[in-house]
Tab-separated table of C-alpha atoms (C1' of nucleotides) and ligand atoms in Angstrom:
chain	number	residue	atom	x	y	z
A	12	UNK	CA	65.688	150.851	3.723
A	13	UNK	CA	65.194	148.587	6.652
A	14	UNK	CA	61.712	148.333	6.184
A	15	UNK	CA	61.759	146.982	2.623
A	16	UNK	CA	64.041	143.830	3.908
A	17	UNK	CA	61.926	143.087	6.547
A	18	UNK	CA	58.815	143.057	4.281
A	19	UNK	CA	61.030	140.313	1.959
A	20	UNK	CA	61.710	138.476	4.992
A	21	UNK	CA	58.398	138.325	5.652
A	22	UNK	CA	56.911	137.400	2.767
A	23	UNK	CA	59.798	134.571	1.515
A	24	UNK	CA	58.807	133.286	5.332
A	25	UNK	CA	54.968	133.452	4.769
A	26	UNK	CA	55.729	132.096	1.172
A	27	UNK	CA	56.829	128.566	2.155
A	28	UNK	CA	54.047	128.418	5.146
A	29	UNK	CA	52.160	125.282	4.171
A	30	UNK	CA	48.435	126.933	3.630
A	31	UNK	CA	46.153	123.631	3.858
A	32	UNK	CA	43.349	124.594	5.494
A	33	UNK	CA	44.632	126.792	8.575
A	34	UNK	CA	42.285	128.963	8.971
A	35	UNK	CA	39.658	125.898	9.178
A	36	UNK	CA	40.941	124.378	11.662
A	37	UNK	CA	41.353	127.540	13.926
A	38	UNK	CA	37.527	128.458	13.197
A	39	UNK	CA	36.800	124.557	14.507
A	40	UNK	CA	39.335	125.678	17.241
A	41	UNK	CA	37.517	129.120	18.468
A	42	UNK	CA	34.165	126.806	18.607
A	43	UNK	CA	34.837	124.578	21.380
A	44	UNK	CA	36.773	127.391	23.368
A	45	UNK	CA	34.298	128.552	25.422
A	46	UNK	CA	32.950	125.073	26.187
A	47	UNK	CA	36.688	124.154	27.367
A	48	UNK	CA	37.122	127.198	29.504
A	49	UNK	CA	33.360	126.445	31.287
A	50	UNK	CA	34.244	123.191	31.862
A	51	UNK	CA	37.969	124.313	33.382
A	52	UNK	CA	35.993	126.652	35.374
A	53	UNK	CA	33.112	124.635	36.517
A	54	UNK	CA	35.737	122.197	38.315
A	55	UNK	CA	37.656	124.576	39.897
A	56	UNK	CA	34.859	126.318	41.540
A	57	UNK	CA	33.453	122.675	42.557
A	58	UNK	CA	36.752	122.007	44.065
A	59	UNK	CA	36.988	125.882	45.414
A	60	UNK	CA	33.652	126.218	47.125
A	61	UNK	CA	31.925	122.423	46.824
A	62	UNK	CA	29.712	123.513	44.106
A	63	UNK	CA	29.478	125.648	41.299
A	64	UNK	CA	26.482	128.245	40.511
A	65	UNK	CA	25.492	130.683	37.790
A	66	UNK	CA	26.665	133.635	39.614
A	67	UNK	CA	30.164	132.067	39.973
A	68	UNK	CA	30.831	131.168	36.550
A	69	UNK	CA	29.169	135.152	35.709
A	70	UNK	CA	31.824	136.355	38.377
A	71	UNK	CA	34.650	133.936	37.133
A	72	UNK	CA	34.093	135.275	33.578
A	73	UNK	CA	33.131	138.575	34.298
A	74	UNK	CA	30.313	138.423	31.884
A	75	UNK	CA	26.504	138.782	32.597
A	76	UNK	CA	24.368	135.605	34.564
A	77	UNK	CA	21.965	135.929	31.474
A	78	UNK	CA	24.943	135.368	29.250
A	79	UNK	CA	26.147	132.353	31.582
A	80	UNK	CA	22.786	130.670	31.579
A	81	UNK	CA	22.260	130.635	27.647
A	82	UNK	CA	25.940	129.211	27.684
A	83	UNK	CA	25.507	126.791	30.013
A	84	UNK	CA	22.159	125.425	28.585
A	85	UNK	CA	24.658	124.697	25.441
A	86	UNK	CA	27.004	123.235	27.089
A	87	UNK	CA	24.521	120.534	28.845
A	88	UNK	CA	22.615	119.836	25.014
A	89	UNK	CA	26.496	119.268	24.153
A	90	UNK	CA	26.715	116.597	27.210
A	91	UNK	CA	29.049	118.674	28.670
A	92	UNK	CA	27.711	119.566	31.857
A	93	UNK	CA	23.886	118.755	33.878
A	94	UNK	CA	21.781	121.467	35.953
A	95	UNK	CA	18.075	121.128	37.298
A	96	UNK	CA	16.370	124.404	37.215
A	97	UNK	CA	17.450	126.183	39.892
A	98	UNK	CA	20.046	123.459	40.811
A	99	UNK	CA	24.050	123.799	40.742
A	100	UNK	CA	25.858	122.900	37.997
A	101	UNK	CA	27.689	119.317	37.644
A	102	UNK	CA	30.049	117.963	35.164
A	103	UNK	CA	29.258	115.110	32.984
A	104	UNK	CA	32.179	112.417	32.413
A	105	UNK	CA	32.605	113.943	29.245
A	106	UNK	CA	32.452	117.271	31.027
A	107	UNK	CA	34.946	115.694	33.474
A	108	UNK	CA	37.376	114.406	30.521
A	109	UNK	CA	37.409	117.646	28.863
A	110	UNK	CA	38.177	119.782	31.700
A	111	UNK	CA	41.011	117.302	32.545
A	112	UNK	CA	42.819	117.240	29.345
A	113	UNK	CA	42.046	121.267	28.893
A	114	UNK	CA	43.574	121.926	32.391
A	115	UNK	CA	46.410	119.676	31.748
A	116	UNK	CA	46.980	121.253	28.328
A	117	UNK	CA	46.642	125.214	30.299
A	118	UNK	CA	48.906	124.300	33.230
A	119	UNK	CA	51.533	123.155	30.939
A	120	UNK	CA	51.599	126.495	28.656
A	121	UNK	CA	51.518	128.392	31.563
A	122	UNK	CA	54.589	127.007	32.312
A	123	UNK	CA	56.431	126.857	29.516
A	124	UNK	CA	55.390	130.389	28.877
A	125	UNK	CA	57.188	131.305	32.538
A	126	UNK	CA	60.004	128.493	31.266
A	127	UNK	CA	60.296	130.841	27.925
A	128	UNK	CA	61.148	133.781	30.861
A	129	UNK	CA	57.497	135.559	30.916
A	130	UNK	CA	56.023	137.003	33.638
A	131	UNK	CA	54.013	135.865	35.515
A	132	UNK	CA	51.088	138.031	34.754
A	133	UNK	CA	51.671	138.325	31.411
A	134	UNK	CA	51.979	134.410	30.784
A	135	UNK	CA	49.100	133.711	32.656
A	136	UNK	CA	46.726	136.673	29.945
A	137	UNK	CA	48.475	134.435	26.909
A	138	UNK	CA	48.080	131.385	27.782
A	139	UNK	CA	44.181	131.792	28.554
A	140	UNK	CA	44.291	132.667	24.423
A	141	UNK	CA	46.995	130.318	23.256
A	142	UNK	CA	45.948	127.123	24.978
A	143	UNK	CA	43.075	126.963	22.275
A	144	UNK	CA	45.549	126.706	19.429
A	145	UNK	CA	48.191	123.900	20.551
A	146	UNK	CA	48.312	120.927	19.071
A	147	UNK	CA	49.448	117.750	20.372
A	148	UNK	CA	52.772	117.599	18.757
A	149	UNK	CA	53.418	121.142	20.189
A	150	UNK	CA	51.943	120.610	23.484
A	151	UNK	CA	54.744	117.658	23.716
A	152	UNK	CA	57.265	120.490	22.718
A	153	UNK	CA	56.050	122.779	25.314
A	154	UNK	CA	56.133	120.116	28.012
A	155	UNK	CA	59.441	119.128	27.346
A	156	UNK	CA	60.840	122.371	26.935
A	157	UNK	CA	59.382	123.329	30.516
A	158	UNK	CA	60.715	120.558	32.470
A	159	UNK	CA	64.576	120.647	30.811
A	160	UNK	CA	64.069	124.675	32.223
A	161	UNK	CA	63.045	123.337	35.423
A	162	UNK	CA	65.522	120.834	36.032
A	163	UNK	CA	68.140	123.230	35.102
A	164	UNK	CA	66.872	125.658	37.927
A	165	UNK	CA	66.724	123.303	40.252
B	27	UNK	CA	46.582	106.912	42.041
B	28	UNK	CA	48.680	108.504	38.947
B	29	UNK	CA	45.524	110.888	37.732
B	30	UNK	CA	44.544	112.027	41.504
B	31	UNK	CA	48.751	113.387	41.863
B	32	UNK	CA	48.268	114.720	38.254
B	33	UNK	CA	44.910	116.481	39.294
B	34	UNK	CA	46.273	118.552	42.417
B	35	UNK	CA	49.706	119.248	40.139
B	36	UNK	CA	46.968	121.141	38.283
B	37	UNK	CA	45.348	122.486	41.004
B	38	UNK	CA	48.034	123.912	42.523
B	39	UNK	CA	49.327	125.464	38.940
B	40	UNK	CA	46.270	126.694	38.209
B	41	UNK	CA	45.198	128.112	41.758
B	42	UNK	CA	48.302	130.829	41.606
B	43	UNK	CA	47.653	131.798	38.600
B	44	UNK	CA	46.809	135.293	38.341
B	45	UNK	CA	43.066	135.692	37.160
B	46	UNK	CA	42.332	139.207	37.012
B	47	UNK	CA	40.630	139.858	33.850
B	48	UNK	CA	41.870	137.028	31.459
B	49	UNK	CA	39.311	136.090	29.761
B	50	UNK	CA	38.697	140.364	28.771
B	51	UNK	CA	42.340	140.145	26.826
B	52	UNK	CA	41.340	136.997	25.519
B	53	UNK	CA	37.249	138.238	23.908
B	54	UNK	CA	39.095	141.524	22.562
B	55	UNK	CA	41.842	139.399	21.031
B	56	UNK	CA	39.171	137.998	19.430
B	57	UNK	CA	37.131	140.946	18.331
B	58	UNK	CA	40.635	142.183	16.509
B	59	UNK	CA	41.311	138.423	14.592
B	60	UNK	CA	39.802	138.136	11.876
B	61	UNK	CA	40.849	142.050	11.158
B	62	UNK	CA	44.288	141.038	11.133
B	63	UNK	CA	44.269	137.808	9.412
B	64	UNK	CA	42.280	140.078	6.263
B	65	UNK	CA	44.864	142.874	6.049
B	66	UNK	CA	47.596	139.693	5.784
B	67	UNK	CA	45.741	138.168	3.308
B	68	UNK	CA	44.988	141.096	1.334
B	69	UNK	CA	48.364	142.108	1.360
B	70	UNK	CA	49.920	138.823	0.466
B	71	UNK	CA	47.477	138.482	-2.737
B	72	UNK	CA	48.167	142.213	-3.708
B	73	UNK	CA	51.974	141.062	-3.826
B	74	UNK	CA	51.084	137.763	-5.541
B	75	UNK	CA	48.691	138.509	-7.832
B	76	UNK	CA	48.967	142.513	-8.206
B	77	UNK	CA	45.572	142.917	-6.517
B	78	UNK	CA	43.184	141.320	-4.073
B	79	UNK	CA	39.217	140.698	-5.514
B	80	UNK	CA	36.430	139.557	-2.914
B	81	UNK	CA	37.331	135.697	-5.092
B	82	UNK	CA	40.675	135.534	-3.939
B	83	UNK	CA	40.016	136.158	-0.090
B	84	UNK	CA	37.254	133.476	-0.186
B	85	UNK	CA	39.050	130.958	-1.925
B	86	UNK	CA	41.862	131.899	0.881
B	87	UNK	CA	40.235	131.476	3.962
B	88	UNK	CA	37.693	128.372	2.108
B	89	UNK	CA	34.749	130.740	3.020
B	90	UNK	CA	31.919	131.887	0.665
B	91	UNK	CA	32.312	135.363	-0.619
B	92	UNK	CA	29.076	136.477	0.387
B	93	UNK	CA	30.948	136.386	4.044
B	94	UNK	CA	34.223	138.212	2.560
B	95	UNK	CA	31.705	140.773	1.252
B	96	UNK	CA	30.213	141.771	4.367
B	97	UNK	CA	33.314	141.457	6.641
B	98	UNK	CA	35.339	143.465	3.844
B	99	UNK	CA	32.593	146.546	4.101
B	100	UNK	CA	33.327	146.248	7.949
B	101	UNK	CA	36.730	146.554	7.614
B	102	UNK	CA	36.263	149.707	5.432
B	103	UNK	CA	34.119	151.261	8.467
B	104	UNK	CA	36.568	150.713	10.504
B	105	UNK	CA	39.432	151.741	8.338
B	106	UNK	CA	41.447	149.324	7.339
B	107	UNK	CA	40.449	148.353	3.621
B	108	UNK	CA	38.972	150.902	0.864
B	109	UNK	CA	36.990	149.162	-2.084
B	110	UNK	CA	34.476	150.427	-4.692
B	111	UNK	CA	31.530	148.931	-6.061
B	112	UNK	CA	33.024	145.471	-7.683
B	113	UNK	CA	36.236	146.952	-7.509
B	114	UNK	CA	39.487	145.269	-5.766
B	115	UNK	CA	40.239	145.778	-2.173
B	116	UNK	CA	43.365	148.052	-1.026
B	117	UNK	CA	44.928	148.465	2.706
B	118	UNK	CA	44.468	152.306	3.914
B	119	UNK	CA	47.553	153.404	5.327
B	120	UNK	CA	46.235	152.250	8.703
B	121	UNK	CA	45.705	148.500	7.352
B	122	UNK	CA	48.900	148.292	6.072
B	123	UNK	CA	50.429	149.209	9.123
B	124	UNK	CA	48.295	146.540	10.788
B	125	UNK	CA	48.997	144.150	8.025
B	126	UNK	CA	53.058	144.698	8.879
B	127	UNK	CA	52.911	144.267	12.594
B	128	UNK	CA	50.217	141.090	11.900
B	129	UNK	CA	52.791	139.611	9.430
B	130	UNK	CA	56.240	140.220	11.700
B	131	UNK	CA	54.010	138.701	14.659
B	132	UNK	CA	52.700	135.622	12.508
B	133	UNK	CA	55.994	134.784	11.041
B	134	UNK	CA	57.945	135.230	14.752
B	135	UNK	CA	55.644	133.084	16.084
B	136	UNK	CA	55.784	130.418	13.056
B	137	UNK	CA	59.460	129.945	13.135
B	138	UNK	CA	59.476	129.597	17.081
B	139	UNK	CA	57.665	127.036	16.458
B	140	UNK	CA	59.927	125.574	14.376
B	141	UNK	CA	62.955	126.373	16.601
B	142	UNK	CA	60.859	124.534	19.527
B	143	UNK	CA	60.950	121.367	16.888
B	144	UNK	CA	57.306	121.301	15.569
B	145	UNK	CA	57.231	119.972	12.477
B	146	UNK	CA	56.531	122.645	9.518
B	147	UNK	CA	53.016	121.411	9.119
B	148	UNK	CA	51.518	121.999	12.772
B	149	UNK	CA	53.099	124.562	13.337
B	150	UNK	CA	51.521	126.606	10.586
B	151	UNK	CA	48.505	125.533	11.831
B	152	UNK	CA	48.866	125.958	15.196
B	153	UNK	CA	50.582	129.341	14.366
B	154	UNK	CA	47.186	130.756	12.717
B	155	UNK	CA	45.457	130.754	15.887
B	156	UNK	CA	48.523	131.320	18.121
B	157	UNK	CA	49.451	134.946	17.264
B	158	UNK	CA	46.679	136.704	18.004
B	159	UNK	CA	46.970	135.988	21.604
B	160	UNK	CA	50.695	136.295	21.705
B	161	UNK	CA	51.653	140.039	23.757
B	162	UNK	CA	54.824	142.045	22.810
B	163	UNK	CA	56.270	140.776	25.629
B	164	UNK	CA	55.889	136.989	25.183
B	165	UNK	CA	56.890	138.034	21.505
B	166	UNK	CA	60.402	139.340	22.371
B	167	UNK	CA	60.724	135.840	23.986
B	168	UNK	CA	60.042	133.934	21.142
B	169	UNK	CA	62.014	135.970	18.927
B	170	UNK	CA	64.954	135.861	20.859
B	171	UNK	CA	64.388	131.943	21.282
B	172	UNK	CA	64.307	131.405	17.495
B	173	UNK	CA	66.995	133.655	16.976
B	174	UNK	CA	69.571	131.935	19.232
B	175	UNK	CA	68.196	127.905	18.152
B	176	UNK	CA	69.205	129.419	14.440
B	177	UNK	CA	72.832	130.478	15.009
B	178	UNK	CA	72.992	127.106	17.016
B	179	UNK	CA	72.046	125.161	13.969
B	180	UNK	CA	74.441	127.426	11.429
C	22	DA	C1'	3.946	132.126	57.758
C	23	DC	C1'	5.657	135.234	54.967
C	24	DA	C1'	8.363	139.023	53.305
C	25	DC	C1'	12.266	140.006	51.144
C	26	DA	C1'	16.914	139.424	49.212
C	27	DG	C1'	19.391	136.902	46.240
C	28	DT	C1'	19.432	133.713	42.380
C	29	DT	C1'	17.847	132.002	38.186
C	30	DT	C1'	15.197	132.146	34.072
C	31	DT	C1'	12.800	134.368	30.207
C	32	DA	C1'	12.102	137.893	26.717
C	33	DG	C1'	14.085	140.554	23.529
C	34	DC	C1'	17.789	143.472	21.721
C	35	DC	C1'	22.506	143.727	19.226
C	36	DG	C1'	26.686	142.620	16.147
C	37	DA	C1'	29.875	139.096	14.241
C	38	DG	C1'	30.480	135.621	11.168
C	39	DG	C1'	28.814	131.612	8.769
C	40	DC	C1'	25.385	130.044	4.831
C	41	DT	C1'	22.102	129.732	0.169
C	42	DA	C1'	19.508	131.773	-3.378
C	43	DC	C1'	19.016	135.242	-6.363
C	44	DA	C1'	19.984	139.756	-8.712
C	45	DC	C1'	23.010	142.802	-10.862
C	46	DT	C1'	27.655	144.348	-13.222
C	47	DT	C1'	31.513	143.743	-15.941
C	48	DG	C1'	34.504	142.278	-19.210
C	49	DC	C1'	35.259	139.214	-22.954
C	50	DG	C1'	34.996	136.312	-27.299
C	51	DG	C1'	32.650	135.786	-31.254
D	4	DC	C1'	27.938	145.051	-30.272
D	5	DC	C1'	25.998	141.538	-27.970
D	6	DG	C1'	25.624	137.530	-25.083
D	7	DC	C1'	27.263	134.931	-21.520
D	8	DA	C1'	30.354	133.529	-17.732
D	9	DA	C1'	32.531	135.149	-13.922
D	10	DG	C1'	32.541	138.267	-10.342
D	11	DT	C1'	30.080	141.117	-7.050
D	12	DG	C1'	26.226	142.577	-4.267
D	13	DT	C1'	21.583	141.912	-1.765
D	14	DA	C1'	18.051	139.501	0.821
D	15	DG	C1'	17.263	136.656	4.250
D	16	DC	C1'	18.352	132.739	7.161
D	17	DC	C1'	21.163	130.607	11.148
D	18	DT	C1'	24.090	130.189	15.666
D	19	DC	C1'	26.999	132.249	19.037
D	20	DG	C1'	27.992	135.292	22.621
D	21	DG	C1'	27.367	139.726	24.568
D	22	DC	C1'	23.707	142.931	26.936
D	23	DT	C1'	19.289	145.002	29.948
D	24	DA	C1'	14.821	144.560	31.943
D	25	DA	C1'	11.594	142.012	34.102
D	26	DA	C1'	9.543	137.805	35.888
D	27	DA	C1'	9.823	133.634	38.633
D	28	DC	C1'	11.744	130.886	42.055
D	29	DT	C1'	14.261	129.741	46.736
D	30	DG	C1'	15.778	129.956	51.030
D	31	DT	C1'	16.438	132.500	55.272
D	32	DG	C1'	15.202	135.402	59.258
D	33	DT	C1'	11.787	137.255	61.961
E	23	MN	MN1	41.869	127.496	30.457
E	24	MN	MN1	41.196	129.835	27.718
E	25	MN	MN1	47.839	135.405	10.415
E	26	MN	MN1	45.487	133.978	12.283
DNA sequence: ACACAGTTTTAGCCGAGGCTACACTTGCGG
DNA sequence: CCGCAAGTGTAGCCTCGGCTAAAACTGTGT
């Protein structure tokens, strides 16, 4: 029964997993996820087309303008990001900082997803999910691991 | 200027990444989480403890069990769980499948983690949030990566 | 100057996933 | 067999993140 080992495995694996709080921490994670895609997206479209406006982020997301608006109103009582009625949407220096460090953090598990020999396509769909959930430490890992790749190409 | 260089590195990463529909895998990874982190837990406490009661899955996941209650009769719409009135919770034949495939996934990506050097800690952690946005493909990566760092270390 | 197209905002709906307070069952120990 | 603690369910509240429909604003071309 090759089944029945593999459920062992698993469990004697899941056994020893250290259980402190997980799940809290990826609750606290899936809360500021949105905010730290906006704020990815909101600079790239400033940088893309000089400014960025409802209807881009509602393209860039492909969700609803209605939906965009109530988000972004969120985002700017967080301090994330400014708008006048009617007006474009700017980044705060908070807004700024986040979007730096949550690009920095994307572009590097891109790339150590395409490092780990993923497509391109496919790395690009997991990382938009997995950036959310690295750590520090790991995010050092990652980085590391990607550049030893690339060197080795090269 | 070190942060401007940094800033078009990401630029340039980021611009060729593909973007079509991301954020869609992403919200219906999401939609499916929580689903799959249940049928885990309720089959780890069945193998524990013999059986899985609405107490055990709150004191799990350090939520009350008014919210266990009402996610647990979703999961029974949808098929996954079967329960009567303040009686324990069971996988269908359709949860435990998920439960399997949830488990292999979650411990894969836990011990890549560990192969990439993350201490045991984080990478539970970060593992939690990780495999639910991890496709087969990227899994089959990270498989084979933990598999060959193992016979390196034996 | 003004109509009209495009953009933005508001109103109001939904389900998911969190909570507290309270009510109801169940299973024991005395 | 009864009472009480623990477990389970219900009522009702919240925010988030999705939607459609309709109203309000803006800016451009004639
Ligand atoms: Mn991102
Ligand atoms: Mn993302
Ligand atoms: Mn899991
Ligand atoms: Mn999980």
């Amino acid at each position: 029964m090759k089944n029945k080992s593999f459920l062992r495995a698993c469990v004697s694996v899941m056994a020893k997993l250290p259980k402190v709080n997980r799940h809290q921490r990826t609750r606290a994670d899936h809360s500021t996820e949105l905010a730290e895609d906006y704020v990815e997206a909101v600079a790239e479209l400033i940088e893309a087309h000089g400014s960025c406006r409802v209807t881009d982020l509602a393209e860039y997301f492909d969700v609803s303008h209605v939906t965009v608006n109530r988000a972004v109103a969120r985002f700017q009582r967080a301090g994330w990001v400014t708008t006048k009625p009617y007006g474009p949407i700017e980044l705060t220096k908070q807004g700024t900082q986040l979007a730096e460090s949550s690009r920095r953090r994307h572009a590097i598990v891109y790339q150590f997803l395409l490092a780990l020999g993923v497509d391109e396509k496919t790395a690009a769909t997991d990382a938009e999910g997995i950036e959310h959930h690295v750590s520090p430490e790991t995010l050092q890992r990652m980085e590391q691991f990607a550049k030893q790749a690339n060197s080795k190409s090269r």
